[in-house]
Amino acid sequence: MDLIKEIKEADYNQIPEAFKGTEPKEIIDHIKTVITTGYFCFDGRTGAKDFWRYILPVIVLCIIPVIGQLFVLATLLPTLGITCRRLHDVGKSGWFLLLALLPVIGGLIVLFFCIPDGSKEANQYGPSNEK
């Protein structure tokens, strides 16, 4: 199972590293940028730092009752877009997003696909944009 091997060998430090030395205003600005400029963009690649700076705050905000449900609807397309671009960065097809349709476990599987480091060189989805 390549997925299990990838998960075991993944660098989980990239998640807290994405927030290290970052002001809350920077994270809010990043979320606004993803929502406004990447609203319907499924092409290209997104690096781990940009992905985690967007997805973790969005997940936390989605947990809030009522407001979270409205937030999920408002950020659905940008979230699908950035997740698709992150899957491209790790060399997987954006079609793996369909796994998120599986109740409970599907979203976790997609998040696990997003954990491995992206390739530093260009792949079939475009050049690396990791900073």
Coordinates of N, CA and C in Angstrom, one line a residue:
M1 N 0.8 -1.2 0.0 CA 0.0 0.0 0.0 C 0.9 1.2 0.0
D2 N 0.9 1.9 -1.1 CA 1.7 3.1 -1.2 C 1.2 4.3 -0.3
L3 N -0.1 4.4 -0.2 CA -0.7 5.4 0.7 C -0.2 5.3 2.1
I4 N -0.2 4.1 2.6 CA 0.2 3.9 4.0 C 1.6 4.2 4.2
K5 N 2.5 3.8 3.2 CA 3.9 4.1 3.2 C 4.1 5.6 3.2
E6 N 3.4 6.3 2.3 CA 3.5 7.8 2.2 C 3.1 8.5 3.5
I7 N 2.0 8.0 4.2 CA 1.6 8.6 5.4 C 2.6 8.4 6.5
K8 N 3.2 7.2 6.6 CA 4.2 6.9 7.6 C 5.5 7.8 7.4
E9 N 5.8 8.0 6.1 CA 7.1 8.8 5.8 C 6.8 10.3 5.7
A10 N 5.6 10.7 5.8 CA 5.3 12.1 5.6 C 5.9 13.0 6.7
D11 N 6.3 14.2 6.3 CA 6.8 15.2 7.3 C 5.7 15.9 7.9
Y12 N 5.2 15.5 9.1 CA 4.1 16.2 9.8 C 4.5 17.5 10.3
N13 N 5.8 17.8 10.4 CA 6.2 19.1 10.9 C 5.8 20.3 10.0
Q14 N 5.5 20.0 8.7 CA 5.1 21.0 7.8 C 3.8 21.7 8.3
I15 N 3.0 21.1 9.0 CA 1.7 21.7 9.5 C 2.0 22.8 10.5
P16 N 2.7 22.5 11.6 CA 2.9 23.6 12.5 C 3.9 24.7 11.9
E17 N 4.8 24.2 11.0 CA 5.7 25.1 10.4 C 5.0 26.2 9.5
A18 N 3.9 25.8 9.0 CA 3.1 26.8 8.2 C 2.6 28.0 9.0
F19 N 2.5 27.8 10.3 CA 2.0 28.9 11.2 C 3.1 29.5 12.0
K20 N 4.3 29.0 12.0 CA 5.4 29.5 12.8 C 5.7 30.9 12.4
G21 N 5.7 31.9 13.3 CA 6.1 33.2 13.0 C 5.1 34.0 12.2
T22 N 3.8 33.5 12.2 CA 2.8 34.1 11.4 C 1.8 34.8 12.3
E23 N 1.5 36.1 12.0 CA 0.5 36.8 12.7 C -0.9 36.4 12.3
P24 N -1.9 36.5 13.2 CA -3.2 36.1 12.8 C -3.8 37.0 11.7
K25 N -3.4 38.2 11.5 CA -3.8 39.0 10.4 C -3.3 38.5 9.1
E26 N -2.1 37.9 9.1 CA -1.6 37.3 7.9 C -2.4 36.1 7.4
I27 N -2.8 35.3 8.4 CA -3.6 34.1 8.1 C -5.0 34.6 7.6
I28 N -5.6 35.6 8.2 CA -6.9 36.1 7.7 C -6.8 36.6 6.3
D29 N -5.7 37.4 6.0 CA -5.4 37.9 4.7 C -5.3 36.8 3.7
H30 N -4.6 35.7 4.1 CA -4.4 34.6 3.2 C -5.7 33.9 2.9
I31 N -6.5 33.7 3.9 CA -7.8 33.1 3.7 C -8.7 34.0 2.7
K32 N -8.6 35.3 2.9 CA -9.4 36.2 2.0 C -8.8 36.1 0.6
T33 N -7.5 36.0 0.4 CA -6.9 35.9 -0.9 C -7.3 34.6 -1.6
V34 N -7.3 33.5 -0.9 CA -7.7 32.2 -1.4 C -9.2 32.3 -1.9
I35 N -10.0 32.8 -1.0 CA -11.5 32.9 -1.3 C -11.7 33.8 -2.5
T36 N -11.0 34.9 -2.6 CA -11.3 35.9 -3.7 C -10.6 35.6 -5.0
T37 N -9.3 35.1 -4.9 CA -8.6 34.9 -6.2 C -8.6 33.5 -6.6
G38 N -8.7 32.5 -5.7 CA -8.7 31.1 -6.1 C -10.1 30.5 -6.0
Y39 N -11.1 31.3 -6.2 CA -12.5 30.9 -6.0 C -12.8 29.7 -6.9
F40 N -12.5 29.7 -8.1 CA -12.9 28.6 -9.0 C -11.6 28.1 -9.8
C41 N -10.5 28.1 -9.2 CA -9.3 27.7 -9.8 C -8.9 26.2 -9.4
F42 N -8.9 25.3 -10.3 CA -8.6 23.9 -10.0 C -7.3 23.5 -10.8
D43 N -6.7 24.4 -11.5 CA -5.4 24.1 -12.2 C -4.2 24.5 -11.4
G44 N -3.1 23.8 -11.7 CA -1.9 24.2 -11.0 C -1.7 23.5 -9.7
R45 N -0.8 24.1 -8.9 CA -0.4 23.4 -7.6 C -0.4 24.4 -6.5
T46 N -0.6 23.9 -5.3 CA -0.5 24.7 -4.1 C 0.4 24.0 -3.1
G47 N 1.4 24.7 -2.6 CA 2.3 24.2 -1.6 C 1.7 23.9 -0.3
A48 N 2.4 23.1 0.5 CA 1.9 22.7 1.8 C 1.6 23.9 2.7
K49 N 2.5 24.9 2.8 CA 2.4 26.0 3.6 C 1.1 26.8 3.3
D50 N 0.8 27.1 2.1 CA -0.4 27.8 1.7 C -1.6 27.0 2.0
F51 N -1.6 25.7 1.7 CA -2.7 24.8 2.0 C -3.1 24.8 3.4
W52 N -2.1 24.5 4.3 CA -2.4 24.4 5.7 C -2.8 25.7 6.4
R53 N -2.3 26.8 5.9 CA -2.7 28.1 6.4 C -4.1 28.4 6.1
Y54 N -4.7 27.8 5.0 CA -6.1 28.0 4.7 C -7.0 27.0 5.3
I55 N -6.6 25.7 5.2 CA -7.5 24.6 5.5 C -7.8 24.5 7.0
L56 N -6.8 24.6 7.9 CA -7.0 24.4 9.3 C -7.9 25.5 9.9
P57 N -7.7 26.8 9.6 CA -8.6 27.8 10.2 C -10.0 27.6 9.6
V58 N -10.2 27.2 8.4 CA -11.5 26.9 7.8 C -12.2 25.7 8.5
I59 N -11.4 24.7 8.8 CA -12.0 23.5 9.5 C -12.4 23.9 10.9
V60 N -11.6 24.7 11.6 CA -12.0 25.2 12.9 C -13.3 26.1 12.9
L61 N -13.3 27.0 11.9 CA -14.5 27.8 11.8 C -15.8 27.0 11.4
C62 N -15.6 26.0 10.7 CA -16.8 25.2 10.3 C -17.4 24.4 11.4
I63 N -16.7 24.2 12.5 CA -17.2 23.5 13.7 C -18.2 24.3 14.5
I64 N -18.2 25.6 14.4 CA -19.1 26.5 15.1 C -20.5 26.3 14.6
P65 N -21.4 26.0 15.5 CA -22.8 25.7 15.1 C -23.4 26.9 14.3
V66 N -24.3 26.7 13.4 CA -25.0 27.6 12.5 C -24.0 28.5 11.7
I67 N -23.2 29.3 12.3 CA -22.2 30.1 11.6 C -21.3 29.2 10.7
G68 N -20.9 28.1 11.3 CA -20.1 27.2 10.6 C -20.7 26.6 9.4
Q69 N -22.0 26.3 9.4 CA -22.7 25.8 8.3 C -22.8 26.8 7.1
L70 N -23.0 28.0 7.5 CA -23.0 29.1 6.5 C -21.6 29.3 5.9
F71 N -20.6 29.2 6.8 CA -19.2 29.3 6.3 C -18.8 28.2 5.4
V72 N -19.3 27.0 5.6 CA -19.0 25.9 4.7 C -19.6 26.2 3.4
L73 N -20.8 26.6 3.3 CA -21.4 27.0 2.0 C -20.6 28.1 1.3
A74 N -20.2 29.1 2.0 CA -19.5 30.2 1.5 C -18.1 29.9 0.9
T75 N -17.5 28.9 1.6 CA -16.1 28.6 1.2 C -16.0 27.2 0.5
L76 N -17.1 26.7 0.1 CA -17.0 25.3 -0.6 C -16.2 25.3 -1.8
L77 N -16.4 26.2 -2.8 CA -15.6 26.1 -4.0 C -14.2 26.5 -3.8
P78 N -13.8 27.5 -3.0 CA -12.4 27.8 -2.8 C -11.7 26.6 -2.1
T79 N -12.4 26.0 -1.1 CA -11.8 24.9 -0.4 C -11.6 23.7 -1.4
L80 N -12.5 23.4 -2.2 CA -12.4 22.4 -3.2 C -11.2 22.7 -4.2
G81 N -11.1 24.0 -4.6 CA -10.0 24.4 -5.5 C -8.6 24.2 -4.8
I82 N -8.5 24.7 -3.6 CA -7.1 24.7 -3.0 C -6.8 23.2 -2.7
T83 N -7.8 22.4 -2.3 CA -7.5 21.0 -2.0 C -7.1 20.3 -3.3
C84 N -7.8 20.6 -4.4 CA -7.4 20.0 -5.7 C -6.0 20.4 -6.1
R85 N -5.7 21.6 -5.9 CA -4.3 22.1 -6.3 C -3.3 21.4 -5.4
R86 N -3.6 21.2 -4.1 CA -2.7 20.5 -3.2 C -2.5 19.1 -3.6
L87 N -3.6 18.4 -4.0 CA -3.5 17.0 -4.5 C -2.6 17.0 -5.7
H88 N -2.7 18.0 -6.6 CA -1.8 18.1 -7.8 C -0.3 18.2 -7.3
D89 N -0.1 19.0 -6.2 CA 1.3 19.2 -5.8 C 1.9 17.9 -5.3
V90 N 1.1 17.0 -4.7 CA 1.7 15.7 -4.3 C 1.6 14.7 -5.3
G91 N 1.2 15.1 -6.6 CA 1.2 14.2 -7.7 C 0.0 13.3 -7.9
K92 N -1.1 13.7 -7.2 CA -2.4 13.0 -7.3 C -3.4 13.8 -8.2
S93 N -4.3 13.1 -8.7 CA -5.4 13.7 -9.5 C -6.3 14.4 -8.6
G94 N -6.9 15.5 -9.1 CA -7.9 16.2 -8.3 C -9.2 15.4 -8.2
W95 N -9.4 14.4 -9.0 CA -10.5 13.6 -8.9 C -10.6 12.8 -7.5
F96 N -9.5 12.7 -6.8 CA -9.5 12.1 -5.5 C -10.4 12.8 -4.5
L97 N -10.7 14.1 -4.9 CA -11.7 14.8 -4.0 C -13.0 14.1 -3.9
L98 N -13.3 13.3 -4.9 CA -14.6 12.6 -4.8 C -14.7 11.6 -3.6
L99 N -13.5 11.3 -3.1 CA -13.5 10.4 -1.9 C -14.1 11.1 -0.7
A100 N -14.1 12.5 -0.7 CA -14.7 13.3 0.4 C -16.2 13.0 0.5
L101 N -16.8 12.5 -0.6 CA -18.2 12.2 -0.5 C -18.5 11.0 0.4
L102 N -17.5 10.2 0.7 CA -17.8 9.1 1.6 C -18.0 9.7 3.0
P103 N -19.1 9.3 3.7 CA -19.4 9.9 5.0 C -18.2 9.6 6.0
V104 N -17.9 10.6 6.8 CA -16.9 10.7 7.8 C -15.5 10.4 7.4
I105 N -15.2 9.2 6.9 CA -13.8 8.8 6.6 C -13.3 9.5 5.3
G106 N -14.2 9.8 4.4 CA -13.8 10.4 3.1 C -12.9 11.6 3.2
G107 N -13.4 12.6 4.0 CA -12.7 13.8 4.2 C -11.3 13.6 4.8
L108 N -11.2 12.6 5.7 CA -10.0 12.3 6.4 C -9.0 11.7 5.4
I109 N -9.5 10.9 4.5 CA -8.6 10.3 3.5 C -8.0 11.3 2.6
V110 N -8.9 12.3 2.2 CA -8.4 13.4 1.3 C -7.3 14.2 2.1
L111 N -7.6 14.5 3.4 CA -6.6 15.2 4.1 C -5.2 14.4 4.2
F112 N -5.3 13.1 4.4 CA -4.1 12.3 4.5 C -3.4 12.4 3.1
F113 N -4.1 12.4 2.0 CA -3.5 12.5 0.7 C -2.7 13.9 0.6
C114 N -3.2 14.9 1.3 CA -2.5 16.2 1.2 C -1.3 16.4 2.1
I115 N -1.0 15.4 3.0 CA 0.1 15.6 4.0 C 1.4 15.4 3.3
P116 N 1.7 14.5 2.5 CA 3.1 14.3 2.0 C 3.6 15.6 1.3
D117 N 4.9 15.7 1.3 CA 5.6 16.8 0.7 C 5.3 16.8 -0.8
G118 N 5.1 17.9 -1.4 CA 5.0 18.0 -2.9 C 6.4 17.9 -3.5
S119 N 6.4 17.5 -4.8 CA 7.6 17.4 -5.5 C 8.2 18.8 -5.7
K120 N 9.5 18.9 -5.6 CA 10.2 20.2 -5.8 C 10.4 20.5 -7.2
E121 N 10.3 19.5 -8.1 CA 10.4 19.8 -9.5 C 9.0 19.8 -10.2
A122 N 8.9 20.2 -11.4 CA 7.6 20.2 -12.1 C 7.1 18.8 -12.2
N123 N 5.7 18.7 -12.2 CA 5.1 17.5 -12.5 C 4.0 17.7 -13.6
Q124 N 3.2 16.8 -13.9 CA 2.2 16.9 -14.9 C 1.2 18.0 -14.7
Y125 N 1.1 18.6 -13.4 CA 0.2 19.6 -13.1 C 0.9 21.0 -13.1
G126 N 2.2 21.1 -13.4 CA 2.8 22.4 -13.4 C 4.0 22.5 -12.6
P127 N 4.7 23.6 -12.6 CA 5.9 23.8 -11.8 C 5.6 24.0 -10.3
S128 N 6.6 23.6 -9.5 CA 6.5 23.8 -8.0 C 6.4 25.3 -7.7
N129 N 5.6 25.6 -6.7 CA 5.5 27.0 -6.3 C 5.8 27.1 -4.8
E130 N 6.4 26.1 -4.2 CA 6.8 26.1 -2.8 C 7.9 27.2 -2.6
K131 N 7.7 28.0 -1.6 CA 8.6 29.1 -1.3 C 9.7 28.6 -0.3

